[in-house]
Each structure stands twice: as C-alpha cells, then as structure tokens.
C-alpha cells in the first residue's frame, strides 16, 4: 500500500540530513501517520470539539450555521400544490400565490448556497494546516491535528446530511425551477411581499449550477480540496495526510480501539471522507493499485454501517467517489 503505510506499520523514519525533498516529505508524513494512529481512538471526545471552538472559530461558526440550516431544510415548506396550480391555471392570482410560497423556500436555498461558499473557503485552511505541519515533532500538534481531523469529519458529515436531505425532497428542485422560469416576470412586480424574494440573475444562475449536482455540498468540499492540492504544490503531502488519517481510522475501527461509540462513528466519517477526497485529488484515484489507501479494505470495513440516517456507509462512499464503483 506504499511506503507511508509501511512506515505506519512500524518502519523507521531515519534522519533528515542530506535527504531529498521527497524523502523529507515522506518522513514528515510518516511521523504524522504515527502520531495520528496514537490519538485517533478518542476522536469523538468532547474536548476535540472544544479545541475546534477555541482554535478554529471560523470553522466552528460554519459548523453551527450548517447544523441550523439542516434543521430548517428538514422542515422544508413544499410549494408543489401552489406551483401546480400556477402552471395549470396561470392567472396572476395563482402565480402570486405560488411565488409567496416558493419565495421563502428559495431564500433558504440561497442561504444554503452561501453556506457552501463558506465551506469552500475553510476547507483549504484545514488542509493547509494538516499538510504544512504534518511532520512537526511538537507534542501539541497531536491536539491540533486531532482537532483538524474532527473539523474535517464534521464538515463532511454536514455535507452528507444536506445532500441526503436534498435527495429526499424533490420539491427543492421543482420549486427552484419554477422560481427561475418566472423570475424575469416577477422581478417587475410592485408587490413588496414578492419583491423581497427577488434574487439577482447571476446569483440564481450560480445556484442553478450548484443544485444541479446530486451531491452539491459534498461536491463543494471535493472541488475546494482538489483545487487547493493542485494549486498549493503540496498534492503529494495532502494525499499522504489523507492516507494517514484513513489508516489510523481504519485501524481503530478494525481493532475496536475507539473509546466510545461516538469516537468509532467519527473514525468512520474520517475514513469515508479521506477515501472520497483522495479519489478526486489523486490523478489515478483511490482504486489504483498504488493508492495510499486500500479502497477494497475500506469498503469492506464500512459495509453494513450507516453514516446518514439509514443510508449504508459503503453506498455513500461509492456515490461520491470518482473511481470506486
């Protein structure tokens, strides 16, 4: 499975004097792998969430906003009846009734879209912290890396949950489609209750592209992580970090080392998240024979487990990967 995971199983890191950059990066990643393997067992500990709150306030804020949006989306106010009436009997009265119904819903969808933009900005910060300090010998890095792993898992969990909700509420796509079809005409209204929900065309176009994906929130995380890895020049280090996170998580789950059911669930989230990101960042994907993550072993490990509602974890993994089918 590659030099990184061989080192994780017990190989020596050697010394850095006179080594090439590639060798130094491998050693740094190996130290990170060993470090993560030692602290992964208590990833669900509340202290990790507190560490994120104290040291990554923006990430913590985004998590809180995400949870609040999930609650609101789960109570989505379906406008299907009003839209159906406006289409079958397109009177001004029916169209205005439909707009009053879908307007607040589209405003919520806009908030979710803007939330995705916030997630897009914070993902590079998390990966930058992990990859740029992967091999630090400072003992406090363990707390920081654990907090970063927890933050990454929580962000992805929120993305999984949002995409599952979107898939379960067909009215989201239908309401937004009706909104866009009638946007130009409704923009001329003098009715303040309707005008307040008018969205600029450029924003509605961006939202349309976002909601066209079956997994818009996960896609945002993937695109942000992939762009960072490519543009930062640290693609291999990022892949090594994801491999280490996945290996530590898989080992903890496989050998029942987690200190609680919550920690085990967080390890599952980290494993699935790392497999997905690795699959998109690596040119050859996570299924390649030279991949730093054993995709088949990961699939076997997550099968018959759930991540979002009753959706099997292996289904979530396959649905969001590029090469793993």
PDB file of C-alpha atoms in Angstrom:
ATOM      1  CA  UNK A   1       0.000   0.000   0.000  1.00  0.00           C
ATOM      2  CA  UNK A   2       3.019   2.260  -0.341  1.00  0.00           C
ATOM      3  CA  UNK A   3       5.866   3.494   1.820  1.00  0.00           C
ATOM      4  CA  UNK A   4       3.687   5.662   4.041  1.00  0.00           C
ATOM      5  CA  UNK A   5       1.528   2.839   5.321  1.00  0.00           C
ATOM      6  CA  UNK A   6       4.549   0.547   5.616  1.00  0.00           C
ATOM      7  CA  UNK A   7       6.075   3.133   7.911  1.00  0.00           C
ATOM      8  CA  UNK A   8       2.780   3.378   9.784  1.00  0.00           C
ATOM      9  CA  UNK A   9       3.023  -0.347  10.479  1.00  0.00           C
ATOM     10  CA  UNK A  10       6.356   0.116  12.194  1.00  0.00           C
ATOM     11  CA  UNK A  11       9.127   1.136   9.751  1.00  0.00           C
ATOM     12  CA  UNK A  12      11.848   3.577  10.717  1.00  0.00           C
ATOM     13  CA  UNK A  13      11.799   7.216   9.615  1.00  0.00           C
ATOM     14  CA  UNK A  14      15.599   7.638   9.679  1.00  0.00           C
ATOM     15  CA  UNK A  15      17.189  11.086   9.815  1.00  0.00           C
ATOM     16  CA  UNK A  16      16.645  14.068   7.523  1.00  0.00           C
ATOM     17  CA  UNK A  17      20.203  15.222   6.932  1.00  0.00           C
ATOM     18  CA  UNK A  18      21.084  15.328   3.237  1.00  0.00           C
ATOM     19  CA  UNK A  19      17.792  13.796   2.125  1.00  0.00           C
ATOM     20  CA  UNK A  20      15.879  14.938  -0.942  1.00  0.00           C
ATOM     21  CA  UNK A  21      12.680  16.937  -0.558  1.00  0.00           C
ATOM     22  CA  UNK A  22      10.694  13.833  -1.499  1.00  0.00           C
ATOM     23  CA  UNK A  23      12.387  11.788   1.243  1.00  0.00           C
ATOM     24  CA  UNK A  24      11.873  14.537   3.825  1.00  0.00           C
ATOM     25  CA  UNK A  25       8.195  14.761   2.874  1.00  0.00           C
ATOM     26  CA  UNK A  26       7.839  11.001   3.248  1.00  0.00           C
ATOM     27  CA  UNK A  27       9.452  11.097   6.700  1.00  0.00           C
ATOM     28  CA  UNK A  28       7.271  14.015   7.762  1.00  0.00           C
ATOM     29  CA  UNK A  29       4.158  12.177   6.597  1.00  0.00           C
ATOM     30  CA  UNK A  30       5.280   9.038   8.412  1.00  0.00           C
ATOM     31  CA  UNK A  31       5.661  10.957  11.679  1.00  0.00           C
ATOM     32  CA  UNK A  32       2.193  12.371  11.167  1.00  0.00           C
ATOM     33  CA  UNK A  33       0.839   8.886  10.475  1.00  0.00           C
ATOM     34  CA  UNK A  34       2.347   7.514  13.683  1.00  0.00           C
ATOM     35  CA  UNK A  35       1.111  10.491  15.667  1.00  0.00           C
ATOM     36  CA  UNK A  36      -2.418  10.228  14.308  1.00  0.00           C
ATOM     37  CA  UNK A  37      -2.545   6.476  14.845  1.00  0.00           C
ATOM     38  CA  UNK A  38      -1.822   7.126  18.523  1.00  0.00           C
ATOM     39  CA  UNK A  39      -4.610   9.643  19.165  1.00  0.00           C
ATOM     40  CA  UNK A  40      -7.385   8.591  16.769  1.00  0.00           C
ATOM     41  CA  UNK A  41      -9.054   6.315  19.329  1.00  0.00           C
ATOM     42  CA  UNK A  42     -10.717   9.233  21.167  1.00  0.00           C
ATOM     43  CA  UNK A  43     -11.692  11.388  18.192  1.00  0.00           C
ATOM     44  CA  UNK A  44     -15.260  11.684  19.483  1.00  0.00           C
ATOM     45  CA  UNK A  45     -14.149  13.167  22.822  1.00  0.00           C
ATOM     46  CA  UNK A  46     -15.913  16.462  23.550  1.00  0.00           C
ATOM     47  CA  UNK A  47     -12.525  18.070  24.178  1.00  0.00           C
ATOM     48  CA  UNK A  48     -11.793  17.851  20.462  1.00  0.00           C
ATOM     49  CA  UNK A  49     -14.906  19.838  19.668  1.00  0.00           C
ATOM     50  CA  UNK A  50     -13.886  22.352  22.329  1.00  0.00           C
ATOM     51  CA  UNK A  51     -10.441  22.604  20.778  1.00  0.00           C
ATOM     52  CA  UNK A  52     -12.006  23.451  17.417  1.00  0.00           C
ATOM     53  CA  UNK A  53     -14.227  26.046  19.080  1.00  0.00           C
ATOM     54  CA  UNK A  54     -11.257  27.744  20.749  1.00  0.00           C
ATOM     55  CA  UNK A  55      -8.664  27.489  17.982  1.00  0.00           C
ATOM     56  CA  UNK A  56     -10.679  27.455  14.734  1.00  0.00           C
ATOM     57  CA  UNK A  57     -13.505  29.945  15.392  1.00  0.00           C
ATOM     58  CA  UNK A  58     -14.426  30.308  11.720  1.00  0.00           C
ATOM     59  CA  UNK A  59     -14.646  26.557  11.257  1.00  0.00           C
ATOM     60  CA  UNK A  60     -16.706  26.280  14.421  1.00  0.00           C
ATOM     61  CA  UNK A  61     -19.037  29.070  13.247  1.00  0.00           C
ATOM     62  CA  UNK A  62     -19.555  27.314   9.924  1.00  0.00           C
ATOM     63  CA  UNK A  63     -20.407  24.067  11.717  1.00  0.00           C
ATOM     64  CA  UNK A  64     -23.033  25.824  13.854  1.00  0.00           C
ATOM     65  CA  UNK A  65     -24.570  27.527  10.823  1.00  0.00           C
ATOM     66  CA  UNK A  66     -24.607  24.211   8.994  1.00  0.00           C
ATOM     67  CA  UNK A  67     -26.485  22.460  11.800  1.00  0.00           C
ATOM     68  CA  UNK A  68     -29.061  25.240  11.932  1.00  0.00           C
ATOM     69  CA  UNK A  69     -29.581  25.100   8.164  1.00  0.00           C
ATOM     70  CA  UNK A  70     -30.022  21.323   8.292  1.00  0.00           C
ATOM     71  CA  UNK A  71     -32.846  21.747  10.798  1.00  0.00           C
ATOM     72  CA  UNK A  72     -34.540  24.303   8.588  1.00  0.00           C
ATOM     73  CA  UNK A  73     -34.139  22.275   5.400  1.00  0.00           C
ATOM     74  CA  UNK A  74     -35.529  19.191   7.161  1.00  0.00           C
ATOM     75  CA  UNK A  75     -38.701  21.246   7.744  1.00  0.00           C
ATOM     76  CA  UNK A  76     -38.808  22.425   4.108  1.00  0.00           C
ATOM     77  CA  UNK A  77     -42.132  24.068   3.195  1.00  0.00           C
ATOM     78  CA  UNK A  78     -43.190  22.311  -0.005  1.00  0.00           C
ATOM     79  CA  UNK A  79     -44.746  24.613  -2.632  1.00  0.00           C
ATOM     80  CA  UNK A  80     -45.811  21.845  -5.022  1.00  0.00           C
ATOM     81  CA  UNK A  81     -49.558  22.475  -4.783  1.00  0.00           C
ATOM     82  CA  UNK A  82     -49.266  26.195  -5.442  1.00  0.00           C
ATOM     83  CA  UNK A  83     -46.778  25.679  -8.276  1.00  0.00           C
ATOM     84  CA  UNK A  84     -49.002  23.032  -9.860  1.00  0.00           C
ATOM     85  CA  UNK A  85     -51.974  25.385  -9.710  1.00  0.00           C
ATOM     86  CA  UNK A  86     -49.966  28.289 -11.172  1.00  0.00           C
ATOM     87  CA  UNK A  87     -48.822  26.117 -14.088  1.00  0.00           C
ATOM     88  CA  UNK A  88     -52.214  24.542 -14.856  1.00  0.00           C
ATOM     89  CA  UNK A  89     -54.149  27.788 -14.351  1.00  0.00           C
ATOM     90  CA  UNK A  90     -51.665  30.643 -14.902  1.00  0.00           C
ATOM     91  CA  UNK A  91     -53.668  33.525 -13.543  1.00  0.00           C
ATOM     92  CA  UNK A  92     -51.984  36.447 -11.802  1.00  0.00           C
ATOM     93  CA  UNK A  93     -53.576  35.391  -8.538  1.00  0.00           C
ATOM     94  CA  UNK A  94     -52.257  31.825  -8.784  1.00  0.00           C
ATOM     95  CA  UNK A  95     -48.791  32.930  -9.845  1.00  0.00           C
ATOM     96  CA  UNK A  96     -48.522  35.383  -6.965  1.00  0.00           C
ATOM     97  CA  UNK A  97     -49.711  32.681  -4.555  1.00  0.00           C
ATOM     98  CA  UNK A  98     -47.035  30.326  -5.872  1.00  0.00           C
ATOM     99  CA  UNK A  99     -44.367  32.997  -5.505  1.00  0.00           C
ATOM    100  CA  UNK A 100     -45.362  33.763  -1.933  1.00  0.00           C
ATOM    101  CA  UNK A 101     -44.993  30.066  -1.230  1.00  0.00           C
ATOM    102  CA  UNK A 102     -41.697  29.371  -3.005  1.00  0.00           C
ATOM    103  CA  UNK A 103     -40.109  32.742  -2.222  1.00  0.00           C
ATOM    104  CA  UNK A 104     -39.187  31.932   1.408  1.00  0.00           C
ATOM    105  CA  UNK A 105     -38.061  28.450   0.367  1.00  0.00           C
ATOM    106  CA  UNK A 106     -35.749  29.845  -2.310  1.00  0.00           C
ATOM    107  CA  UNK A 107     -34.402  32.342   0.228  1.00  0.00           C
ATOM    108  CA  UNK A 108     -33.480  29.333   2.391  1.00  0.00           C
ATOM    109  CA  UNK A 109     -31.848  27.643  -0.601  1.00  0.00           C
ATOM    110  CA  UNK A 110     -29.821  30.795  -1.165  1.00  0.00           C
ATOM    111  CA  UNK A 111     -28.614  30.659   2.443  1.00  0.00           C
ATOM    112  CA  UNK A 112     -27.533  27.050   1.875  1.00  0.00           C
ATOM    113  CA  UNK A 113     -25.699  28.077  -1.294  1.00  0.00           C
ATOM    114  CA  UNK A 114     -23.902  30.879   0.559  1.00  0.00           C
ATOM    115  CA  UNK A 115     -23.083  28.420   3.334  1.00  0.00           C
ATOM    116  CA  UNK A 116     -21.456  26.166   0.720  1.00  0.00           C
ATOM    117  CA  UNK A 117     -19.308  29.119  -0.328  1.00  0.00           C
ATOM    118  CA  UNK A 118     -18.141  29.460   3.281  1.00  0.00           C
ATOM    119  CA  UNK A 119     -17.291  25.757   3.398  1.00  0.00           C
ATOM    120  CA  UNK A 120     -15.383  26.180   0.140  1.00  0.00           C
ATOM    121  CA  UNK A 121     -13.202  28.832   1.775  1.00  0.00           C
ATOM    122  CA  UNK A 122     -12.467  26.965   5.009  1.00  0.00           C
ATOM    123  CA  UNK A 123     -11.500  23.574   3.512  1.00  0.00           C
ATOM    124  CA  UNK A 124      -8.142  24.887   2.171  1.00  0.00           C
ATOM    125  CA  UNK A 125      -7.366  26.310   5.621  1.00  0.00           C
ATOM    126  CA  UNK A 126      -7.886  22.892   7.230  1.00  0.00           C
ATOM    127  CA  UNK A 127      -5.815  21.066   4.609  1.00  0.00           C
ATOM    128  CA  UNK A 128      -3.096  23.728   4.730  1.00  0.00           C
ATOM    129  CA  UNK A 129      -2.753  23.259   8.486  1.00  0.00           C
ATOM    130  CA  UNK A 130      -2.605  19.491   8.150  1.00  0.00           C
ATOM    131  CA  UNK A 131      -0.196  19.369   5.233  1.00  0.00           C
ATOM    132  CA  UNK A 132       2.160  22.216   6.152  1.00  0.00           C
ATOM    133  CA  UNK A 133       2.789  20.897   9.682  1.00  0.00           C
ATOM    134  CA  UNK A 134       2.322  17.171   9.053  1.00  0.00           C
ATOM    135  CA  UNK A 135       5.678  16.172  10.474  1.00  0.00           C
ATOM    136  CA  UNK A 136       6.068  18.620  13.366  1.00  0.00           C
ATOM    137  CA  UNK A 137       7.556  16.960  16.437  1.00  0.00           C
ATOM    138  CA  UNK A 138       5.771  19.408  18.784  1.00  0.00           C
ATOM    139  CA  UNK A 139       3.574  17.316  21.143  1.00  0.00           C
ATOM    140  CA  UNK A 140       0.835  19.951  20.906  1.00  0.00           C
ATOM    141  CA  UNK A 141       0.475  19.121  17.214  1.00  0.00           C
ATOM    142  CA  UNK A 142      -1.370  15.974  18.263  1.00  0.00           C
ATOM    143  CA  UNK A 143      -4.154  18.085  19.765  1.00  0.00           C
ATOM    144  CA  UNK A 144      -4.185  20.348  16.732  1.00  0.00           C
ATOM    145  CA  UNK A 145      -4.222  17.527  14.187  1.00  0.00           C
ATOM    146  CA  UNK A 146      -6.950  15.736  16.112  1.00  0.00           C
ATOM    147  CA  UNK A 147      -8.989  18.941  16.164  1.00  0.00           C
ATOM    148  CA  UNK A 148      -8.440  19.401  12.417  1.00  0.00           C
ATOM    149  CA  UNK A 149      -9.457  15.799  11.721  1.00  0.00           C
ATOM    150  CA  UNK A 150     -12.584  16.294  13.815  1.00  0.00           C
ATOM    151  CA  UNK A 151     -13.400  19.542  11.994  1.00  0.00           C
ATOM    152  CA  UNK A 152     -12.911  17.924   8.584  1.00  0.00           C
ATOM    153  CA  UNK A 153     -15.151  14.993   9.557  1.00  0.00           C
ATOM    154  CA  UNK A 154     -17.854  17.295  10.950  1.00  0.00           C
ATOM    155  CA  UNK A 155     -17.846  19.433   7.798  1.00  0.00           C
ATOM    156  CA  UNK A 156     -18.192  16.338   5.636  1.00  0.00           C
ATOM    157  CA  UNK A 157     -20.900  14.892   7.864  1.00  0.00           C
ATOM    158  CA  UNK A 158     -22.865  18.109   7.391  1.00  0.00           C
ATOM    159  CA  UNK A 159     -22.342  17.819   3.624  1.00  0.00           C
ATOM    160  CA  UNK A 160     -23.522  14.193   3.591  1.00  0.00           C
ATOM    161  CA  UNK A 161     -26.617  15.131   5.598  1.00  0.00           C
ATOM    162  CA  UNK A 162     -27.510  18.100   3.391  1.00  0.00           C
ATOM    163  CA  UNK A 163     -27.169  16.097   0.193  1.00  0.00           C
ATOM    164  CA  UNK A 164     -29.295  13.288   1.658  1.00  0.00           C
ATOM    165  CA  UNK A 165     -31.999  15.820   2.552  1.00  0.00           C
ATOM    166  CA  UNK A 166     -31.908  17.347  -0.922  1.00  0.00           C
ATOM    167  CA  UNK A 167     -32.327  13.908  -2.478  1.00  0.00           C
ATOM    168  CA  UNK A 168     -35.311  13.166  -0.235  1.00  0.00           C
ATOM    169  CA  UNK A 169     -37.157  16.419  -1.025  1.00  0.00           C
ATOM    170  CA  UNK A 170     -37.953  16.615  -4.772  1.00  0.00           C
ATOM    171  CA  UNK A 171     -39.789  19.888  -4.173  1.00  0.00           C
ATOM    172  CA  UNK A 172     -36.445  21.642  -3.676  1.00  0.00           C
ATOM    173  CA  UNK A 173     -35.536  21.233  -7.344  1.00  0.00           C
ATOM    174  CA  UNK A 174     -39.118  21.743  -8.552  1.00  0.00           C
ATOM    175  CA  UNK A 175     -39.698  24.926  -6.556  1.00  0.00           C
ATOM    176  CA  UNK A 176     -36.405  26.420  -7.670  1.00  0.00           C
ATOM    177  CA  UNK A 177     -37.075  25.530 -11.318  1.00  0.00           C
ATOM    178  CA  UNK A 178     -40.433  27.323 -11.187  1.00  0.00           C
ATOM    179  CA  UNK A 179     -38.800  30.281  -9.448  1.00  0.00           C
ATOM    180  CA  UNK A 180     -36.206  30.626 -12.215  1.00  0.00           C
ATOM    181  CA  UNK A 181     -38.749  30.266 -15.009  1.00  0.00           C
ATOM    182  CA  UNK A 182     -40.825  33.133 -13.646  1.00  0.00           C
ATOM    183  CA  UNK A 183     -38.027  35.283 -12.215  1.00  0.00           C
ATOM    184  CA  UNK A 184     -37.891  37.865 -15.018  1.00  0.00           C
ATOM    185  CA  UNK A 185     -41.641  38.455 -14.933  1.00  0.00           C
ATOM    186  CA  UNK A 186     -41.873  38.543 -11.137  1.00  0.00           C
ATOM    187  CA  UNK A 187     -38.965  40.985 -10.951  1.00  0.00           C
ATOM    188  CA  UNK A 188     -41.331  43.633 -12.375  1.00  0.00           C
ATOM    189  CA  UNK A 189     -43.819  43.283  -9.520  1.00  0.00           C
ATOM    190  CA  UNK A 190     -44.817  46.135  -7.270  1.00  0.00           C
ATOM    191  CA  UNK A 191     -45.843  43.703  -4.524  1.00  0.00           C
ATOM    192  CA  UNK A 192     -43.366  44.110  -1.658  1.00  0.00           C
ATOM    193  CA  UNK A 193     -44.072  40.593  -0.345  1.00  0.00           C
ATOM    194  CA  UNK A 194     -42.891  39.168  -3.671  1.00  0.00           C
ATOM    195  CA  UNK A 195     -40.138  41.692  -4.438  1.00  0.00           C
ATOM    196  CA  UNK A 196     -38.294  40.845  -1.224  1.00  0.00           C
ATOM    197  CA  UNK A 197     -37.514  37.392  -2.612  1.00  0.00           C
ATOM    198  CA  UNK A 198     -36.059  38.546  -5.935  1.00  0.00           C
ATOM    199  CA  UNK A 199     -32.524  37.192  -6.422  1.00  0.00           C
ATOM    200  CA  UNK A 200     -30.071  38.715  -8.927  1.00  0.00           C
ATOM    201  CA  UNK A 201     -29.848  36.676 -12.130  1.00  0.00           C
ATOM    202  CA  UNK A 202     -26.145  35.947 -11.724  1.00  0.00           C
ATOM    203  CA  UNK A 203     -26.749  34.528  -8.244  1.00  0.00           C
ATOM    204  CA  UNK A 204     -29.705  32.418  -9.410  1.00  0.00           C
ATOM    205  CA  UNK A 205     -27.535  31.073 -12.262  1.00  0.00           C
ATOM    206  CA  UNK A 206     -24.822  30.069  -9.784  1.00  0.00           C
ATOM    207  CA  UNK A 207     -27.430  28.453  -7.539  1.00  0.00           C
ATOM    208  CA  UNK A 208     -28.808  26.532 -10.501  1.00  0.00           C
ATOM    209  CA  UNK A 209     -25.362  25.080 -11.235  1.00  0.00           C
ATOM    210  CA  UNK A 210     -24.912  24.220  -7.552  1.00  0.00           C
ATOM    211  CA  UNK A 211     -28.250  22.421  -7.149  1.00  0.00           C
ATOM    212  CA  UNK A 212     -27.869  20.578 -10.463  1.00  0.00           C
ATOM    213  CA  UNK A 213     -25.471  18.154  -8.732  1.00  0.00           C
ATOM    214  CA  UNK A 214     -26.950  15.193  -6.905  1.00  0.00           C
ATOM    215  CA  UNK A 215     -24.409  15.893  -4.148  1.00  0.00           C
ATOM    216  CA  UNK A 216     -23.890  19.690  -4.221  1.00  0.00           C
ATOM    217  CA  UNK A 217     -22.439  20.101  -0.733  1.00  0.00           C
ATOM    218  CA  UNK A 218     -20.044  17.157  -0.953  1.00  0.00           C
ATOM    219  CA  UNK A 219     -19.101  18.359  -4.421  1.00  0.00           C
ATOM    220  CA  UNK A 220     -18.170  21.734  -2.927  1.00  0.00           C
ATOM    221  CA  UNK A 221     -15.805  20.071  -0.440  1.00  0.00           C
ATOM    222  CA  UNK A 222     -14.286  17.904  -3.190  1.00  0.00           C
ATOM    223  CA  UNK A 223     -13.727  20.813  -5.593  1.00  0.00           C
ATOM    224  CA  UNK A 224     -12.248  23.020  -2.880  1.00  0.00           C
ATOM    225  CA  UNK A 225      -9.874  20.291  -1.657  1.00  0.00           C
ATOM    226  CA  UNK A 226      -8.824  19.341  -5.187  1.00  0.00           C
ATOM    227  CA  UNK A 227      -8.142  22.947  -6.168  1.00  0.00           C
ATOM    228  CA  UNK A 228      -6.066  23.515  -3.023  1.00  0.00           C
ATOM    229  CA  UNK A 229      -3.991  20.372  -3.588  1.00  0.00           C
ATOM    230  CA  UNK A 230      -3.286  21.286  -7.200  1.00  0.00           C
ATOM    231  CA  UNK A 231      -2.531  24.980  -6.698  1.00  0.00           C
ATOM    232  CA  UNK A 232      -0.564  24.739  -3.446  1.00  0.00           C
ATOM    233  CA  UNK A 233       2.100  22.444  -4.870  1.00  0.00           C
ATOM    234  CA  UNK A 234       1.545  20.094  -1.907  1.00  0.00           C
ATOM    235  CA  UNK A 235      -0.572  17.478  -3.642  1.00  0.00           C
ATOM    236  CA  UNK A 236       1.522  14.508  -2.512  1.00  0.00           C
ATOM    237  CA  UNK A 237       1.710  15.734   1.078  1.00  0.00           C
ATOM    238  CA  UNK A 238      -2.068  16.202   1.147  1.00  0.00           C
ATOM    239  CA  UNK A 239      -2.519  12.677  -0.232  1.00  0.00           C
ATOM    240  CA  UNK A 240      -0.110  11.303   2.376  1.00  0.00           C
ATOM    241  CA  UNK A 241      -2.019  13.070   5.158  1.00  0.00           C
ATOM    242  CA  UNK A 242      -5.322  11.675   3.888  1.00  0.00           C
ATOM    243  CA  UNK A 243      -3.710   8.209   3.740  1.00  0.00           C
ATOM    244  CA  UNK A 244      -2.510   8.541   7.323  1.00  0.00           C
ATOM    245  CA  UNK A 245      -5.880   9.742   8.572  1.00  0.00           C
ATOM    246  CA  UNK A 246      -7.608   6.876   6.767  1.00  0.00           C
ATOM    247  CA  UNK A 247      -5.121   4.274   8.049  1.00  0.00           C
ATOM    248  CA  UNK A 248      -5.445   5.394  11.658  1.00  0.00           C
ATOM    249  CA  UNK A 249      -9.233   5.486  11.433  1.00  0.00           C
ATOM    250  CA  UNK A 250      -9.433   2.077   9.755  1.00  0.00           C
ATOM    251  CA  UNK A 251      -7.106   0.515  12.322  1.00  0.00           C
ATOM    252  CA  UNK A 252      -9.161   1.941  15.193  1.00  0.00           C
ATOM    253  CA  UNK A 253     -12.428   0.601  13.788  1.00  0.00           C
ATOM    254  CA  UNK A 254     -10.999  -2.767  12.732  1.00  0.00           C
ATOM    255  CA  UNK A 255      -9.373  -3.482  16.096  1.00  0.00           C
ATOM    256  CA  UNK A 256     -12.180  -1.910  18.191  1.00  0.00           C
ATOM    257  CA  UNK A 257      -9.810   0.626  19.767  1.00  0.00           C
ATOM    258  CA  UNK A 258     -12.297   3.522  19.925  1.00  0.00           C
ATOM    259  CA  UNK A 259     -13.049   4.748  23.423  1.00  0.00           C
ATOM    260  CA  UNK A 260     -16.758   5.260  22.647  1.00  0.00           C
ATOM    261  CA  UNK A 261     -19.416   4.640  20.009  1.00  0.00           C
ATOM    262  CA  UNK A 262     -19.160   8.299  19.032  1.00  0.00           C
ATOM    263  CA  UNK A 263     -15.403   8.026  18.506  1.00  0.00           C
ATOM    264  CA  UNK A 264     -15.915   4.980  16.304  1.00  0.00           C
ATOM    265  CA  UNK A 265     -18.519   6.857  14.254  1.00  0.00           C
ATOM    266  CA  UNK A 266     -16.139   9.797  13.865  1.00  0.00           C
ATOM    267  CA  UNK A 267     -13.441   7.387  12.688  1.00  0.00           C
ATOM    268  CA  UNK A 268     -15.868   6.024  10.103  1.00  0.00           C
ATOM    269  CA  UNK A 269     -16.564   9.562   8.935  1.00  0.00           C
ATOM    270  CA  UNK A 270     -12.853  10.342   8.670  1.00  0.00           C
ATOM    271  CA  UNK A 271     -12.230   7.121   6.723  1.00  0.00           C
ATOM    272  CA  UNK A 272     -15.029   7.761   4.225  1.00  0.00           C
ATOM    273  CA  UNK A 273     -14.090  11.432   3.885  1.00  0.00           C
ATOM    274  CA  UNK A 274     -10.432  10.639   3.217  1.00  0.00           C
ATOM    275  CA  UNK A 275     -11.298   7.979   0.640  1.00  0.00           C
ATOM    276  CA  UNK A 276     -13.524  10.418  -1.247  1.00  0.00           C
ATOM    277  CA  UNK A 277     -11.058  13.310  -1.189  1.00  0.00           C
ATOM    278  CA  UNK A 278      -8.135  11.039  -2.097  1.00  0.00           C
ATOM    279  CA  UNK A 279     -10.108   9.651  -5.032  1.00  0.00           C
ATOM    280  CA  UNK A 280     -10.609  13.116  -6.531  1.00  0.00           C
ATOM    281  CA  UNK A 281      -7.226  14.631  -5.669  1.00  0.00           C
ATOM    282  CA  UNK A 282      -5.099  11.719  -6.859  1.00  0.00           C
ATOM    283  CA  UNK A 283      -4.786  11.627 -10.673  1.00  0.00           C
ATOM    284  CA  UNK A 284      -5.268   7.841 -10.639  1.00  0.00           C
ATOM    285  CA  UNK A 285      -7.860   7.724  -7.881  1.00  0.00           C
ATOM    286  CA  UNK A 286      -8.210   5.728  -4.691  1.00  0.00           C
ATOM    287  CA  UNK A 287      -8.839   2.453  -6.560  1.00  0.00           C
ATOM    288  CA  UNK A 288      -5.418   2.435  -8.214  1.00  0.00           C
ATOM    289  CA  UNK A 289      -3.007  -0.309  -7.166  1.00  0.00           C
ATOM    290  CA  UNK A 290      -0.502   2.324  -5.976  1.00  0.00           C
ATOM    291  CA  UNK A 291      -3.072   4.243  -3.928  1.00  0.00           C
ATOM    292  CA  UNK A 292      -2.063   5.126  -0.375  1.00  0.00           C
ATOM    293  CA  UNK A 293      -5.479   3.903   0.796  1.00  0.00           C
ATOM    294  CA  UNK A 294      -6.673   0.331   0.405  1.00  0.00           C
ATOM    295  CA  UNK A 295     -10.078   1.082  -1.131  1.00  0.00           C
ATOM    296  CA  UNK A 296     -11.315  -2.507  -1.025  1.00  0.00           C
ATOM    297  CA  UNK A 297     -10.425  -2.855   2.650  1.00  0.00           C
ATOM    298  CA  UNK A 298     -12.172   0.463   3.375  1.00  0.00           C
ATOM    299  CA  UNK A 299     -15.318  -0.718   1.575  1.00  0.00           C
ATOM    300  CA  UNK A 300     -15.315  -3.987   3.497  1.00  0.00           C
ATOM    301  CA  UNK A 301     -14.869  -2.132   6.758  1.00  0.00           C
ATOM    302  CA  UNK A 302     -17.703   0.359   6.244  1.00  0.00           C
ATOM    303  CA  UNK A 303     -20.218  -2.092   4.786  1.00  0.00           C
ATOM    304  CA  UNK A 304     -23.344  -2.660   6.881  1.00  0.00           C
ATOM    305  CA  UNK A 305     -22.676   0.572   8.787  1.00  0.00           C
ATOM    306  CA  UNK A 306     -24.614   3.806   8.409  1.00  0.00           C
ATOM    307  CA  UNK A 307     -23.453   7.415   8.226  1.00  0.00           C
ATOM    308  CA  UNK A 308     -26.548   9.429   7.304  1.00  0.00           C
ATOM    309  CA  UNK A 309     -29.950   8.245   8.517  1.00  0.00           C
ATOM    310  CA  UNK A 310     -30.282   4.677   7.235  1.00  0.00           C
ATOM    311  CA  UNK A 311     -28.004   5.083   4.194  1.00  0.00           C
ATOM    312  CA  UNK A 312     -25.212   2.459   4.230  1.00  0.00           C
ATOM    313  CA  UNK A 313     -21.746   3.968   4.527  1.00  0.00           C
ATOM    314  CA  UNK A 314     -20.452   1.959   1.566  1.00  0.00           C
ATOM    315  CA  UNK A 315     -23.241   3.425  -0.594  1.00  0.00           C
ATOM    316  CA  UNK A 316     -22.259   6.950   0.483  1.00  0.00           C
ATOM    317  CA  UNK A 317     -18.646   6.128  -0.361  1.00  0.00           C
ATOM    318  CA  UNK A 318     -19.413   4.723  -3.813  1.00  0.00           C
ATOM    319  CA  UNK A 319     -21.848   7.516  -4.680  1.00  0.00           C
ATOM    320  CA  UNK A 320     -19.299  10.243  -4.029  1.00  0.00           C
ATOM    321  CA  UNK A 321     -16.141   8.643  -5.438  1.00  0.00           C
ATOM    322  CA  UNK A 322     -14.802   9.044  -8.959  1.00  0.00           C
ATOM    323  CA  UNK A 323     -13.200   5.634  -9.485  1.00  0.00           C
ATOM    324  CA  UNK A 324     -14.750   3.464  -6.762  1.00  0.00           C
ATOM    325  CA  UNK A 325     -17.889   1.807  -8.065  1.00  0.00           C
TER     326      UNK A 325
END
